[in-house]
C-alpha cells in the first residue's frame, strides 16, 4: 500500500475497500522484535465503527521466508479489534517486516498491508 | 491430539519450505562442513555424520518447543536463552573454522571433536565407522540452539499451544521438515567434495572457514543487539 506512516510513532491508516477505513496500531512503541506486542485495529465505514468482523494479522519479512506468523484479533466493540503476537528477530540483521491485515465482514473480504521496521 | 491438526501440518510444511528457502542459506555451510569433515572415511560416513547432526538439531528443537509450550511464553524463554544462543553462534563459527582448516589440510583435528563417552562407544560398536559420525550428535544438539528467525516463528507457535507436549511436537515436526534440505546440502557438499577432491577439496575447506568467520561476525552483531 506504500503509505508513508511510521508505526513506531502512531497508528497507520489505510482504505480497506471503498468507504471502509482501517487503522493498525502496535504497542508498545517503538516496535521491537522479541517482545510481546499488542496489535490494535480499528474498522469503520460511512456509518461508523464496524463490529462483527474477522480480523487477522499476518507478519512476514519481505524477501525472506519466515514461516506463518499470524495473530487473530478479537473484537472489543466500537470497531476495535485486538490481538497479541511477537515479531522474531532475524540474526541476519534485517529489520523490515510486512503486516498483512486480513479483514472479513460478512461476505466481503479485504486485505491491506503495512511495511515497518522493528528496533 | 492428532498429527493432522493444521498447526502440526503448518510446522512440517514450514520446515520443508523454509529448509530449502531459508535454512540452507544459514545452516547449509555448517552441514556441508559436517559432511566434508567425515568424508575422508567415505560417503556413508559423511552422510551418517549429517544424519547424527540432524538428529541432534531436531532433538534440541523439540526440547525448546516443549519448554516454550510449558512456559506458554516465547519471550520469557528466549530471554533466558539469548546469551546461550549468542554463544552457540560463536561456538558454531569456531567449530566451522577448525573443521575448515582441517578440510583444507592446514590443521589436523584427528577426532578431537569426538565425544567419547561410554555410551557413545557402546553405540559405536553397532555401526561401521560411527565414532566420527556420532561426534556430530552433540554438535547438532548444541547448534540446534543457533538463533534463527524461521525457527523463532515456530517457537512462537509452540509457545502458543501452552502445552509442553504439543509445543515439543510443533518444533519436532518443524525440525523434521528441515531435514531434507539439510541432508541435501550435506550430500551436495559430498558430491562436489568427492568429484573435485583433488583440486578443489582444499578450497571447500577455505569456504567453510569463511562461513565460520561469518557466523562469528553474526554472533558479534547478535550480541550487540541483546
Tab-separated table of C-alpha atoms in Angstrom:
chain	number	residue	atom	x	y	z
A	1	UNK	CA	0.000	0.000	0.000
A	2	UNK	CA	3.002	2.211	0.404
A	3	UNK	CA	1.561	4.760	2.768
A	4	UNK	CA	4.105	6.992	4.430
A	5	UNK	CA	3.394	6.277	8.054
A	6	UNK	CA	5.623	5.398	10.993
A	7	UNK	CA	4.169	2.683	13.231
A	8	UNK	CA	6.817	3.489	15.816
A	9	UNK	CA	5.087	6.784	16.466
A	10	UNK	CA	1.442	6.412	15.574
A	11	UNK	CA	-1.319	4.201	14.247
A	12	UNK	CA	-1.346	3.886	10.483
A	13	UNK	CA	-4.462	4.197	8.378
A	14	UNK	CA	-5.467	2.631	5.093
A	15	UNK	CA	-8.521	2.166	2.933
A	16	UNK	CA	-9.667	-1.427	3.044
A	17	UNK	CA	-12.418	-1.006	0.471
A	18	UNK	CA	-14.365	1.953	-0.883
A	19	UNK	CA	-15.832	3.622	2.153
A	20	UNK	CA	-14.153	1.264	4.634
A	21	UNK	CA	-11.227	2.610	6.638
A	22	UNK	CA	-8.856	0.638	8.788
A	23	UNK	CA	-6.054	1.614	11.129
A	24	UNK	CA	-3.338	-0.546	12.619
A	25	UNK	CA	-1.561	0.297	15.834
A	26	UNK	CA	1.208	-1.680	17.514
A	27	UNK	CA	2.241	-1.202	21.107
A	28	UNK	CA	4.450	-0.751	22.998
A	29	UNK	CA	6.392	1.772	20.968
A	30	UNK	CA	8.928	1.744	19.493
A	31	UNK	CA	8.069	-1.607	17.963
A	32	UNK	CA	10.734	-4.099	18.981
A	33	UNK	CA	11.419	-7.669	17.946
A	34	UNK	CA	11.374	-10.459	20.537
A	35	UNK	CA	8.926	-8.698	22.829
A	36	UNK	CA	5.239	-9.252	23.440
A	37	UNK	CA	3.289	-6.899	21.229
A	38	UNK	CA	-0.320	-5.847	21.123
A	39	UNK	CA	-1.950	-5.204	17.773
A	40	UNK	CA	-4.992	-2.960	17.669
A	41	UNK	CA	-7.120	-2.475	14.586
A	42	UNK	CA	-9.996	-0.081	14.199
A	43	UNK	CA	-12.509	-0.583	11.445
A	44	UNK	CA	-15.101	1.885	10.275
A	45	UNK	CA	-17.287	2.637	7.292
A	46	UNK	CA	-19.531	5.516	6.306
A	47	UNK	CA	-21.959	4.576	9.064
A	48	UNK	CA	-19.368	4.468	11.847
A	49	UNK	CA	-17.487	1.674	13.636
A	50	UNK	CA	-17.787	-1.808	12.148
A	51	UNK	CA	-18.157	-4.706	14.560
A	52	UNK	CA	-18.511	-8.412	13.920
A	53	UNK	CA	-15.581	-8.650	11.507
A	54	UNK	CA	-12.992	-11.391	11.455
A	55	UNK	CA	-9.564	-9.787	11.628
A	56	UNK	CA	-6.146	-11.417	11.357
A	57	UNK	CA	-2.660	-10.000	11.004
A	58	UNK	CA	-0.039	-11.983	9.095
A	59	UNK	CA	3.549	-10.968	9.734
A	60	UNK	CA	6.180	-11.691	7.147
A	61	UNK	CA	9.611	-10.481	6.132
A	62	UNK	CA	9.931	-9.261	2.531
A	63	UNK	CA	12.353	-11.437	0.613
A	64	UNK	CA	12.853	-13.947	3.410
A	65	UNK	CA	10.633	-16.921	4.222
A	66	UNK	CA	9.909	-16.769	7.940
A	67	UNK	CA	7.002	-19.182	8.244
A	68	UNK	CA	3.432	-18.294	9.125
A	69	UNK	CA	3.163	-15.825	11.982
A	70	UNK	CA	-0.494	-14.963	12.362
A	71	UNK	CA	-2.333	-13.146	15.107
A	72	UNK	CA	-6.087	-13.466	15.335
A	73	UNK	CA	-7.618	-10.280	16.649
A	74	UNK	CA	-10.678	-10.337	18.876
A	75	UNK	CA	-13.439	-7.774	18.720
A	76	UNK	CA	-13.646	-5.323	21.614
A	77	UNK	CA	-16.666	-3.427	20.333
A	78	UNK	CA	-16.891	0.058	18.869
A	79	UNK	CA	-14.991	-1.105	15.774
A	80	UNK	CA	-11.884	-2.108	17.730
A	81	UNK	CA	-10.055	-5.445	17.432
A	82	UNK	CA	-7.065	-6.546	19.441
A	83	UNK	CA	-4.584	-9.406	19.440
A	84	UNK	CA	-1.157	-10.312	20.717
A	85	UNK	CA	1.949	-11.527	18.951
A	86	UNK	CA	5.707	-11.481	18.695
A	87	UNK	CA	7.947	-10.436	15.824
A	88	UNK	CA	11.049	-12.621	15.760
A	89	UNK	CA	14.492	-11.157	15.348
A	90	UNK	CA	16.347	-12.131	12.215
A	91	UNK	CA	20.018	-12.718	13.089
A	92	UNK	CA	20.939	-11.573	9.587
A	93	UNK	CA	20.264	-8.049	10.807
A	94	UNK	CA	17.260	-7.463	8.562
A	95	UNK	CA	14.557	-5.469	10.320
A	96	UNK	CA	11.928	-4.763	7.672
A	97	UNK	CA	8.602	-6.515	8.230
A	98	UNK	CA	5.275	-6.516	6.480
A	99	UNK	CA	1.955	-6.811	8.256
A	100	UNK	CA	-0.890	-8.101	6.102
A	101	UNK	CA	-4.231	-7.313	7.612
A	102	UNK	CA	-6.990	-9.694	6.548
A	103	UNK	CA	-10.474	-8.481	7.277
A	104	UNK	CA	-13.726	-10.257	6.591
A	105	UNK	CA	-17.037	-8.555	7.174
A	106	UNK	CA	-19.924	-10.754	6.125
A	107	UNK	CA	-19.196	-11.841	2.591
A	108	UNK	CA	-16.736	-9.044	1.973
A	109	UNK	CA	-13.024	-9.757	2.384
A	110	UNK	CA	-10.349	-7.099	2.290
A	111	UNK	CA	-6.616	-7.027	2.636
A	112	UNK	CA	-4.210	-4.182	3.297
A	113	UNK	CA	-0.564	-4.279	4.227
A	114	UNK	CA	1.811	-2.117	6.180
A	115	UNK	CA	5.591	-2.018	5.977
A	116	UNK	CA	7.562	-1.217	9.070
A	117	UNK	CA	10.959	-1.770	10.632
A	118	UNK	CA	11.436	-3.230	14.060
A	119	UNK	CA	14.044	-1.988	16.507
B	1	UNK	CA	-4.354	-34.571	19.681
B	2	UNK	CA	-3.861	-35.747	16.107
B	3	UNK	CA	-0.989	-35.146	13.765
B	4	UNK	CA	-3.224	-33.760	11.037
B	5	UNK	CA	-4.056	-30.652	13.028
B	6	UNK	CA	-3.412	-27.500	10.965
B	7	UNK	CA	-0.698	-26.326	13.355
B	8	UNK	CA	1.277	-29.551	13.007
B	9	UNK	CA	0.861	-29.599	9.242
B	10	UNK	CA	1.993	-25.973	9.117
B	11	UNK	CA	5.058	-26.882	11.181
B	12	UNK	CA	6.207	-29.725	8.957
B	13	UNK	CA	5.430	-27.884	5.725
B	14	UNK	CA	7.046	-24.717	7.075
B	15	UNK	CA	10.162	-26.709	7.876
B	16	UNK	CA	10.147	-28.282	4.445
B	17	UNK	CA	9.669	-24.989	2.583
B	18	UNK	CA	11.839	-22.984	4.910
B	19	UNK	CA	14.508	-25.653	4.834
B	20	UNK	CA	15.153	-25.076	1.170
B	21	UNK	CA	14.308	-21.387	1.176
B	22	UNK	CA	15.888	-20.226	4.403
B	23	UNK	CA	17.889	-22.817	6.353
B	24	UNK	CA	20.226	-23.725	3.504
B	25	UNK	CA	21.463	-20.151	3.485
B	26	UNK	CA	22.345	-20.134	7.159
B	27	UNK	CA	22.953	-23.757	8.079
B	28	UNK	CA	23.989	-25.093	4.680
B	29	UNK	CA	27.655	-24.229	5.250
B	30	UNK	CA	27.550	-25.924	8.649
B	31	UNK	CA	26.076	-29.158	7.366
B	32	UNK	CA	28.436	-29.051	4.374
B	33	UNK	CA	31.352	-28.776	6.772
B	34	UNK	CA	29.987	-31.722	8.755
B	35	UNK	CA	29.773	-33.959	5.694
B	36	UNK	CA	33.118	-32.843	4.274
B	37	UNK	CA	34.827	-33.401	7.615
B	38	UNK	CA	33.697	-37.042	7.690
B	39	UNK	CA	34.028	-37.759	4.002
B	40	UNK	CA	37.604	-38.995	4.378
B	41	UNK	CA	36.043	-42.145	5.832
B	42	UNK	CA	33.761	-42.487	2.850
B	43	UNK	CA	30.462	-41.182	1.591
B	44	UNK	CA	28.470	-43.333	4.033
B	45	UNK	CA	30.365	-41.866	6.974
B	46	UNK	CA	29.755	-38.373	5.606
B	47	UNK	CA	26.014	-38.963	5.322
B	48	UNK	CA	25.921	-40.661	8.737
B	49	UNK	CA	27.514	-37.542	10.205
B	50	UNK	CA	24.848	-35.390	8.592
B	51	UNK	CA	22.163	-37.730	9.952
B	52	UNK	CA	23.533	-37.540	13.509
B	53	UNK	CA	23.898	-33.784	13.219
B	54	UNK	CA	20.237	-33.596	12.157
B	55	UNK	CA	19.109	-35.871	14.981
B	56	UNK	CA	20.843	-33.634	17.497
B	57	UNK	CA	19.418	-30.488	15.972
B	58	UNK	CA	15.844	-31.838	15.896
B	59	UNK	CA	16.123	-33.060	19.490
B	60	UNK	CA	17.169	-29.587	20.625
B	61	UNK	CA	14.337	-28.007	18.647
B	62	UNK	CA	11.899	-30.418	20.299
B	63	UNK	CA	13.212	-29.601	23.764
B	64	UNK	CA	12.972	-25.876	23.045
B	65	UNK	CA	9.418	-26.334	21.764
B	66	UNK	CA	8.479	-28.267	24.895
B	67	UNK	CA	9.984	-25.516	27.053
B	68	UNK	CA	8.082	-22.859	25.096
B	69	UNK	CA	4.852	-24.831	25.410
B	70	UNK	CA	5.347	-25.456	29.115
B	71	UNK	CA	6.092	-21.791	29.776
B	72	UNK	CA	3.388	-20.593	27.390
B	73	UNK	CA	5.660	-17.713	26.516
B	74	UNK	CA	8.165	-17.336	23.721
B	75	UNK	CA	9.560	-14.071	25.046
B	76	UNK	CA	10.305	-15.365	28.547
B	77	UNK	CA	12.128	-18.479	27.353
B	78	UNK	CA	14.148	-16.800	24.613
B	79	UNK	CA	15.027	-14.005	27.031
B	80	UNK	CA	16.713	-16.590	29.242
B	81	UNK	CA	18.331	-18.305	26.275
B	82	UNK	CA	19.640	-15.227	24.482
B	83	UNK	CA	23.189	-15.425	25.833
B	84	UNK	CA	23.376	-19.186	25.264
B	85	UNK	CA	22.192	-18.691	21.683
B	86	UNK	CA	24.789	-15.992	21.219
B	87	UNK	CA	27.413	-18.409	22.476
B	88	UNK	CA	26.084	-21.024	20.036
B	89	UNK	CA	26.871	-18.629	17.187
B	90	UNK	CA	30.437	-18.199	18.417
B	91	UNK	CA	30.904	-21.914	19.016
B	92	UNK	CA	29.475	-22.927	15.650
B	93	UNK	CA	31.652	-20.336	13.943
B	94	UNK	CA	34.752	-21.529	15.792
B	95	UNK	CA	33.941	-25.191	15.057
B	96	UNK	CA	33.496	-24.394	11.391
B	97	UNK	CA	36.783	-22.524	11.270
B	98	UNK	CA	38.536	-25.539	12.840
B	99	UNK	CA	36.780	-28.016	10.536
B	100	UNK	CA	37.512	-25.830	7.535
B	101	UNK	CA	41.193	-25.685	8.432
B	102	UNK	CA	41.139	-29.465	8.849
B	103	UNK	CA	39.388	-29.974	5.496
B	104	UNK	CA	41.875	-27.645	3.830
B	105	UNK	CA	44.709	-29.676	5.325
B	106	UNK	CA	46.020	-26.783	7.385
B	107	UNK	CA	45.214	-28.343	10.763
B	108	UNK	CA	44.840	-31.941	11.892
B	109	UNK	CA	41.965	-32.342	14.310
B	110	UNK	CA	42.059	-36.165	14.093
B	111	UNK	CA	38.923	-36.807	16.073
B	112	UNK	CA	39.335	-34.078	18.670
B	113	UNK	CA	35.745	-33.094	18.050
B	114	UNK	CA	34.609	-36.536	19.077
B	115	UNK	CA	32.789	-37.156	22.291
B	116	UNK	CA	33.969	-40.497	23.528
B	117	UNK	CA	31.702	-41.247	26.453
B	118	UNK	CA	30.976	-44.860	27.283
B	119	UNK	CA	27.501	-44.767	25.826
B	120	UNK	CA	28.859	-43.418	22.587
B	121	UNK	CA	31.484	-46.131	22.453
B	122	UNK	CA	28.922	-48.852	23.130
B	123	UNK	CA	26.632	-47.460	20.495
B	124	UNK	CA	29.589	-47.102	18.196
B	125	UNK	CA	30.108	-50.843	18.192
B	126	UNK	CA	26.844	-51.286	16.353
B	127	UNK	CA	27.894	-49.157	13.404
B	128	UNK	CA	30.569	-49.300	10.775
B	129	UNK	CA	32.647	-46.167	11.264
B	130	UNK	CA	30.448	-44.484	13.731
B	131	UNK	CA	32.658	-42.575	16.069
B	132	UNK	CA	33.401	-39.708	13.757
B	133	UNK	CA	29.761	-39.648	12.701
B	134	UNK	CA	28.497	-39.833	16.274
B	135	UNK	CA	30.718	-36.900	17.164
B	136	UNK	CA	28.243	-34.754	15.290
B	137	UNK	CA	25.296	-35.702	17.510
B	138	UNK	CA	26.387	-33.412	20.360
B	139	UNK	CA	27.361	-30.809	17.781
B	140	UNK	CA	23.830	-30.979	16.382
B	141	UNK	CA	22.385	-30.771	19.891
B	142	UNK	CA	24.413	-27.647	20.554
B	143	UNK	CA	23.896	-25.992	17.193
B	144	UNK	CA	20.149	-26.531	17.439
B	145	UNK	CA	20.369	-23.515	19.733
B	146	UNK	CA	21.527	-21.238	16.924
B	147	UNK	CA	19.325	-18.151	16.764
B	148	UNK	CA	17.193	-18.299	13.638
B	149	UNK	CA	14.227	-16.154	12.652
B	150	UNK	CA	12.423	-19.047	10.990
B	151	UNK	CA	12.724	-21.359	13.970
B	152	UNK	CA	11.655	-18.453	16.200
B	153	UNK	CA	8.394	-18.267	14.278
B	154	UNK	CA	7.629	-21.888	15.057
B	155	UNK	CA	8.750	-21.444	18.658
B	156	UNK	CA	6.166	-18.664	18.895
B	157	UNK	CA	3.594	-21.183	17.648
B	158	UNK	CA	4.900	-23.756	20.143
B	159	UNK	CA	4.525	-21.255	22.979
B	160	UNK	CA	1.005	-20.531	21.753
B	161	UNK	CA	-0.011	-24.136	22.434
B	162	UNK	CA	0.638	-23.579	26.167
B	163	UNK	CA	1.348	-27.291	26.383
B	164	UNK	CA	4.760	-28.957	26.651
B	165	UNK	CA	3.854	-32.000	24.575
B	166	UNK	CA	2.187	-30.042	21.792
B	167	UNK	CA	4.903	-27.390	21.832
B	168	UNK	CA	7.586	-30.063	21.593
B	169	UNK	CA	5.713	-31.747	18.768
B	170	UNK	CA	5.420	-28.494	16.811
B	171	UNK	CA	9.171	-27.996	16.939
B	172	UNK	CA	9.902	-31.663	16.319
B	173	UNK	CA	7.791	-31.576	13.144
B	174	UNK	CA	9.348	-28.291	12.074
B	175	UNK	CA	12.812	-29.757	12.574
B	176	UNK	CA	11.807	-32.924	10.745
B	177	UNK	CA	10.635	-30.782	7.839
B	178	UNK	CA	14.047	-29.142	7.561
B	179	UNK	CA	15.903	-32.466	7.378
B	180	UNK	CA	15.553	-32.985	3.586
B	181	UNK	CA	17.104	-29.590	2.848
B	182	UNK	CA	19.911	-30.058	5.350
B	183	UNK	CA	20.588	-33.561	4.094
B	184	UNK	CA	20.637	-32.300	0.513
B	185	UNK	CA	23.174	-29.631	1.429
B	186	UNK	CA	25.367	-32.262	3.039
B	187	UNK	CA	25.005	-34.629	0.092
B	188	UNK	CA	25.791	-31.868	-2.373
B	189	UNK	CA	28.942	-30.984	-0.474
B	190	UNK	CA	29.947	-34.649	-0.507
B	191	UNK	CA	29.265	-34.917	-4.213
B	192	UNK	CA	31.309	-31.848	-5.005
B	193	UNK	CA	33.927	-32.747	-2.435
B	194	UNK	CA	34.341	-36.249	-3.821
B	195	UNK	CA	34.332	-35.451	-7.507
B	196	UNK	CA	36.638	-32.477	-7.200
B	197	UNK	CA	38.587	-33.625	-4.189
B	198	UNK	CA	41.965	-33.498	-5.800
B	199	UNK	CA	41.665	-29.934	-6.952
B	200	UNK	CA	39.000	-28.136	-5.004
B	201	UNK	CA	38.727	-30.009	-1.713
B	202	UNK	CA	41.026	-27.564	-0.004
B	203	UNK	CA	39.140	-24.653	-1.474
B	204	UNK	CA	35.977	-26.101	0.120
B	205	UNK	CA	37.788	-26.001	3.445
B	206	UNK	CA	38.634	-22.348	2.938
B	207	UNK	CA	34.964	-21.619	2.188
B	208	UNK	CA	33.985	-23.407	5.395
B	209	UNK	CA	36.496	-21.255	7.299
B	210	UNK	CA	34.999	-18.113	5.749
B	211	UNK	CA	31.485	-19.307	6.646
B	212	UNK	CA	32.660	-19.879	10.213
B	213	UNK	CA	34.073	-16.371	10.398
B	214	UNK	CA	30.765	-15.075	9.029
B	215	UNK	CA	28.894	-16.878	11.832
B	216	UNK	CA	31.226	-15.348	14.413
B	217	UNK	CA	30.557	-11.923	12.904
B	218	UNK	CA	26.835	-12.612	13.186
B	219	UNK	CA	27.388	-13.588	16.801
B	220	UNK	CA	29.003	-10.204	17.416
B	221	UNK	CA	26.061	-8.486	15.705
B	222	UNK	CA	23.574	-10.580	17.688
B	223	UNK	CA	25.429	-9.746	20.920
B	224	UNK	CA	25.303	-6.036	20.120
B	225	UNK	CA	21.514	-6.275	19.837
B	226	UNK	CA	20.930	-8.238	23.041
